C-alpha cells in the first residue's frame, strides 16, 4: 500500500516542495514543530531504518546532501538545526516510509525532558 509520501512523490496529493532531485523529495511538514520543519524523503519506499540495505546507500547520501543544501537555502545552517528520524511505533514513527525531519529557525533546546 502506498504511503502518503509516495502519493506526494507521485503528485497524487499536493505538498509544499522545497527540494527535489532524482533520489529525494523534501517538503514542508503540515504540522510544524519549529519555524522551519521540512520532511526529507527518499523516492524509494524504505519502511524504516531497520529496512535499510547496502543498496540504499545512494539514497541515504542523497538525503543528507539535500539536508545540507536545504539548511543553507533556508538560512538556518549558520545558527544550527536538528535532524531527527523515528523508527517504528515506539520510536514515534507515524508514516512507514523512511524520512528525516529537518528542524530549525529557533533555539531548539534539549531533546528530552526526563
JSON list of C-alpha atoms in Angstrom, two decimals:
[
{"chain": "A", "resi": 1, "resn": "UNK", "atom": "CA", "xyz": [0.00, 0.00, 0.00]},
{"chain": "A", "resi": 2, "resn": "UNK", "atom": "CA", "xyz": [1.34, 3.41, -0.95]},
{"chain": "A", "resi": 3, "resn": "UNK", "atom": "CA", "xyz": [2.12, 5.83, 1.86]},
{"chain": "A", "resi": 4, "resn": "UNK", "atom": "CA", "xyz": [1.15, 9.49, 1.91]},
{"chain": "A", "resi": 5, "resn": "UNK", "atom": "CA", "xyz": [4.78, 10.23, 0.99]},
{"chain": "A", "resi": 6, "resn": "UNK", "atom": "CA", "xyz": [4.56, 8.01, -2.10]},
{"chain": "A", "resi": 7, "resn": "UNK", "atom": "CA", "xyz": [1.44, 9.91, -3.10]},
{"chain": "A", "resi": 8, "resn": "UNK", "atom": "CA", "xyz": [3.33, 13.20, -2.72]},
{"chain": "A", "resi": 9, "resn": "UNK", "atom": "CA", "xyz": [6.25, 11.84, -4.77]},
{"chain": "A", "resi": 10, "resn": "UNK", "atom": "CA", "xyz": [3.78, 10.76, -7.49]},
{"chain": "A", "resi": 11, "resn": "UNK", "atom": "CA", "xyz": [1.97, 14.14, -7.33]},
{"chain": "A", "resi": 12, "resn": "UNK", "atom": "CA", "xyz": [-1.28, 12.47, -6.33]},
{"chain": "A", "resi": 13, "resn": "UNK", "atom": "CA", "xyz": [-1.66, 14.90, -3.44]},
{"chain": "A", "resi": 14, "resn": "UNK", "atom": "CA", "xyz": [-0.21, 18.40, -3.07]},
{"chain": "A", "resi": 15, "resn": "UNK", "atom": "CA", "xyz": [2.72, 19.40, -0.90]},
{"chain": "A", "resi": 16, "resn": "UNK", "atom": "CA", "xyz": [4.85, 22.50, -0.45]},
{"chain": "A", "resi": 17, "resn": "UNK", "atom": "CA", "xyz": [8.01, 21.10, -2.06]},
{"chain": "A", "resi": 18, "resn": "UNK", "atom": "CA", "xyz": [11.26, 22.88, -1.22]},
{"chain": "A", "resi": 19, "resn": "UNK", "atom": "CA", "xyz": [13.74, 20.46, -2.84]},
{"chain": "A", "resi": 20, "resn": "UNK", "atom": "CA", "xyz": [13.70, 17.61, -5.34]},
{"chain": "A", "resi": 21, "resn": "UNK", "atom": "CA", "xyz": [16.15, 15.55, -7.34]},
{"chain": "A", "resi": 22, "resn": "UNK", "atom": "CA", "xyz": [16.13, 12.03, -8.77]},
{"chain": "A", "resi": 23, "resn": "UNK", "atom": "CA", "xyz": [16.59, 10.37, -5.33]},
{"chain": "A", "resi": 24, "resn": "UNK", "atom": "CA", "xyz": [14.96, 12.71, -2.79]},
{"chain": "A", "resi": 25, "resn": "UNK", "atom": "CA", "xyz": [11.99, 14.97, -2.29]},
{"chain": "A", "resi": 26, "resn": "UNK", "atom": "CA", "xyz": [11.63, 17.46, 0.59]},
{"chain": "A", "resi": 27, "resn": "UNK", "atom": "CA", "xyz": [8.55, 19.40, 1.62]},
{"chain": "A", "resi": 28, "resn": "UNK", "atom": "CA", "xyz": [7.16, 21.46, 4.48]},
{"chain": "A", "resi": 29, "resn": "UNK", "atom": "CA", "xyz": [5.60, 19.50, 7.33]},
{"chain": "A", "resi": 30, "resn": "UNK", "atom": "CA", "xyz": [1.87, 20.20, 7.63]},
{"chain": "A", "resi": 31, "resn": "UNK", "atom": "CA", "xyz": [2.19, 20.21, 11.45]},
{"chain": "A", "resi": 32, "resn": "UNK", "atom": "CA", "xyz": [5.45, 22.13, 12.01]},
{"chain": "A", "resi": 33, "resn": "UNK", "atom": "CA", "xyz": [7.22, 21.80, 15.35]},
{"chain": "A", "resi": 34, "resn": "UNK", "atom": "CA", "xyz": [9.63, 24.67, 14.61]},
{"chain": "A", "resi": 35, "resn": "UNK", "atom": "CA", "xyz": [9.68, 27.73, 12.31]},
{"chain": "A", "resi": 36, "resn": "UNK", "atom": "CA", "xyz": [11.46, 25.52, 9.76]},
{"chain": "A", "resi": 37, "resn": "UNK", "atom": "CA", "xyz": [10.19, 21.93, 9.64]},
{"chain": "A", "resi": 38, "resn": "UNK", "atom": "CA", "xyz": [10.98, 20.06, 6.45]},
{"chain": "A", "resi": 39, "resn": "UNK", "atom": "CA", "xyz": [10.46, 16.36, 5.74]},
{"chain": "A", "resi": 40, "resn": "UNK", "atom": "CA", "xyz": [13.22, 14.82, 3.62]},
{"chain": "A", "resi": 41, "resn": "UNK", "atom": "CA", "xyz": [12.08, 11.59, 1.95]},
{"chain": "A", "resi": 42, "resn": "UNK", "atom": "CA", "xyz": [13.80, 9.10, -0.36]},
{"chain": "A", "resi": 43, "resn": "UNK", "atom": "CA", "xyz": [11.93, 8.41, -3.59]},
{"chain": "A", "resi": 44, "resn": "UNK", "atom": "CA", "xyz": [12.42, 4.70, -2.93]},
{"chain": "A", "resi": 45, "resn": "UNK", "atom": "CA", "xyz": [9.97, 3.25, -0.40]},
{"chain": "A", "resi": 46, "resn": "UNK", "atom": "CA", "xyz": [12.01, 2.11, 2.59]},
{"chain": "A", "resi": 47, "resn": "UNK", "atom": "CA", "xyz": [9.63, 1.50, 5.51]},
{"chain": "A", "resi": 48, "resn": "UNK", "atom": "CA", "xyz": [12.00, 2.08, 8.47]},
{"chain": "A", "resi": 49, "resn": "UNK", "atom": "CA", "xyz": [15.65, 2.47, 9.40]},
{"chain": "A", "resi": 50, "resn": "UNK", "atom": "CA", "xyz": [15.59, -1.26, 10.12]},
{"chain": "A", "resi": 51, "resn": "UNK", "atom": "CA", "xyz": [14.85, -1.92, 6.45]},
{"chain": "A", "resi": 52, "resn": "UNK", "atom": "CA", "xyz": [17.88, -0.13, 5.01]},
{"chain": "A", "resi": 53, "resn": "UNK", "atom": "CA", "xyz": [20.19, -2.28, 2.91]},
{"chain": "A", "resi": 54, "resn": "UNK", "atom": "CA", "xyz": [23.63, -1.62, 1.41]},
{"chain": "A", "resi": 55, "resn": "UNK", "atom": "CA", "xyz": [21.91, -0.93, -1.92]},
{"chain": "A", "resi": 56, "resn": "UNK", "atom": "CA", "xyz": [20.14, 2.04, -0.31]},
{"chain": "A", "resi": 57, "resn": "UNK", "atom": "CA", "xyz": [23.36, 3.95, 0.47]},
{"chain": "A", "resi": 58, "resn": "UNK", "atom": "CA", "xyz": [22.92, 6.27, -2.52]},
{"chain": "A", "resi": 59, "resn": "UNK", "atom": "CA", "xyz": [19.51, 7.34, -1.20]},
{"chain": "A", "resi": 60, "resn": "UNK", "atom": "CA", "xyz": [20.84, 7.99, 2.30]},
{"chain": "A", "resi": 61, "resn": "UNK", "atom": "CA", "xyz": [23.76, 10.01, 0.94]},
{"chain": "A", "resi": 62, "resn": "UNK", "atom": "CA", "xyz": [21.34, 11.99, -1.25]},
{"chain": "A", "resi": 63, "resn": "UNK", "atom": "CA", "xyz": [19.13, 12.68, 1.78]},
{"chain": "A", "resi": 64, "resn": "UNK", "atom": "CA", "xyz": [22.00, 14.08, 3.86]},
{"chain": "A", "resi": 65, "resn": "UNK", "atom": "CA", "xyz": [23.29, 16.19, 0.97]},
{"chain": "A", "resi": 66, "resn": "UNK", "atom": "CA", "xyz": [19.75, 17.52, 0.45]},
{"chain": "A", "resi": 67, "resn": "UNK", "atom": "CA", "xyz": [19.52, 18.42, 4.15]},
{"chain": "A", "resi": 68, "resn": "UNK", "atom": "CA", "xyz": [22.77, 20.38, 3.92]},
{"chain": "A", "resi": 69, "resn": "UNK", "atom": "CA", "xyz": [21.56, 22.26, 0.83]},
{"chain": "A", "resi": 70, "resn": "UNK", "atom": "CA", "xyz": [18.09, 22.96, 2.22]},
{"chain": "A", "resi": 71, "resn": "UNK", "atom": "CA", "xyz": [19.53, 24.26, 5.51]},
{"chain": "A", "resi": 72, "resn": "UNK", "atom": "CA", "xyz": [21.77, 26.63, 3.56]},
{"chain": "A", "resi": 73, "resn": "UNK", "atom": "CA", "xyz": [18.94, 27.76, 1.25]},
{"chain": "A", "resi": 74, "resn": "UNK", "atom": "CA", "xyz": [16.62, 28.40, 4.21]},
{"chain": "A", "resi": 75, "resn": "UNK", "atom": "CA", "xyz": [19.40, 30.25, 6.04]},
{"chain": "A", "resi": 76, "resn": "UNK", "atom": "CA", "xyz": [19.48, 28.01, 9.11]},
{"chain": "A", "resi": 77, "resn": "UNK", "atom": "CA", "xyz": [22.86, 26.37, 8.53]},
{"chain": "A", "resi": 78, "resn": "UNK", "atom": "CA", "xyz": [24.90, 29.01, 10.37]},
{"chain": "A", "resi": 79, "resn": "UNK", "atom": "CA", "xyz": [22.85, 29.07, 13.59]},
{"chain": "A", "resi": 80, "resn": "UNK", "atom": "CA", "xyz": [22.21, 25.34, 13.54]},
{"chain": "A", "resi": 81, "resn": "UNK", "atom": "CA", "xyz": [19.44, 22.84, 13.02]},
{"chain": "A", "resi": 82, "resn": "UNK", "atom": "CA", "xyz": [18.32, 19.40, 14.12]},
{"chain": "A", "resi": 83, "resn": "UNK", "atom": "CA", "xyz": [17.77, 16.26, 12.04]},
{"chain": "A", "resi": 84, "resn": "UNK", "atom": "CA", "xyz": [15.52, 13.57, 13.52]},
{"chain": "A", "resi": 85, "resn": "UNK", "atom": "CA", "xyz": [14.18, 10.26, 12.35]},
{"chain": "A", "resi": 86, "resn": "UNK", "atom": "CA", "xyz": [11.79, 7.96, 14.17]},
{"chain": "A", "resi": 87, "resn": "UNK", "atom": "CA", "xyz": [11.81, 4.18, 13.86]},
{"chain": "A", "resi": 88, "resn": "UNK", "atom": "CA", "xyz": [8.73, 2.04, 14.39]},
{"chain": "A", "resi": 89, "resn": "UNK", "atom": "CA", "xyz": [5.80, 2.68, 16.69]},
{"chain": "A", "resi": 90, "resn": "UNK", "atom": "CA", "xyz": [7.65, 3.06, 19.99]},
{"chain": "A", "resi": 91, "resn": "UNK", "atom": "CA", "xyz": [10.08, 5.44, 18.30]},
{"chain": "A", "resi": 92, "resn": "UNK", "atom": "CA", "xyz": [7.19, 7.66, 17.22]},
{"chain": "A", "resi": 93, "resn": "UNK", "atom": "CA", "xyz": [7.12, 6.76, 13.52]},
{"chain": "A", "resi": 94, "resn": "UNK", "atom": "CA", "xyz": [3.71, 7.54, 12.04]},
{"chain": "A", "resi": 95, "resn": "UNK", "atom": "CA", "xyz": [4.37, 7.18, 8.30]},
{"chain": "A", "resi": 96, "resn": "UNK", "atom": "CA", "xyz": [6.16, 3.96, 7.40]},
{"chain": "A", "resi": 97, "resn": "UNK", "atom": "CA", "xyz": [8.31, 5.45, 4.67]},
{"chain": "A", "resi": 98, "resn": "UNK", "atom": "CA", "xyz": [11.76, 6.46, 5.92]},
{"chain": "A", "resi": 99, "resn": "UNK", "atom": "CA", "xyz": [12.10, 10.21, 6.36]},
{"chain": "A", "resi": 100, "resn": "UNK", "atom": "CA", "xyz": [14.15, 12.79, 8.21]},
{"chain": "A", "resi": 101, "resn": "UNK", "atom": "CA", "xyz": [12.74, 15.83, 9.97]},
{"chain": "A", "resi": 102, "resn": "UNK", "atom": "CA", "xyz": [14.85, 18.96, 9.43]},
{"chain": "A", "resi": 103, "resn": "UNK", "atom": "CA", "xyz": [14.05, 21.45, 12.20]},
{"chain": "A", "resi": 104, "resn": "UNK", "atom": "CA", "xyz": [15.42, 24.93, 12.74]},
{"chain": "A", "resi": 105, "resn": "UNK", "atom": "CA", "xyz": [14.79, 28.64, 12.74]},
{"chain": "A", "resi": 106, "resn": "UNK", "atom": "CA", "xyz": [14.95, 28.99, 16.52]},
{"chain": "A", "resi": 107, "resn": "UNK", "atom": "CA", "xyz": [16.89, 27.69, 19.51]},
{"chain": "A", "resi": 108, "resn": "UNK", "atom": "CA", "xyz": [15.50, 24.16, 19.86]},
{"chain": "A", "resi": 109, "resn": "UNK", "atom": "CA", "xyz": [16.64, 23.35, 23.41]},
{"chain": "A", "resi": 110, "resn": "UNK", "atom": "CA", "xyz": [17.15, 19.87, 24.85]},
{"chain": "A", "resi": 111, "resn": "UNK", "atom": "CA", "xyz": [15.83, 16.79, 23.05]},
{"chain": "A", "resi": 112, "resn": "UNK", "atom": "CA", "xyz": [14.22, 15.05, 26.02]},
{"chain": "A", "resi": 113, "resn": "UNK", "atom": "CA", "xyz": [12.98, 16.16, 29.40]},
{"chain": "A", "resi": 114, "resn": "UNK", "atom": "CA", "xyz": [13.16, 13.32, 31.87]}
]
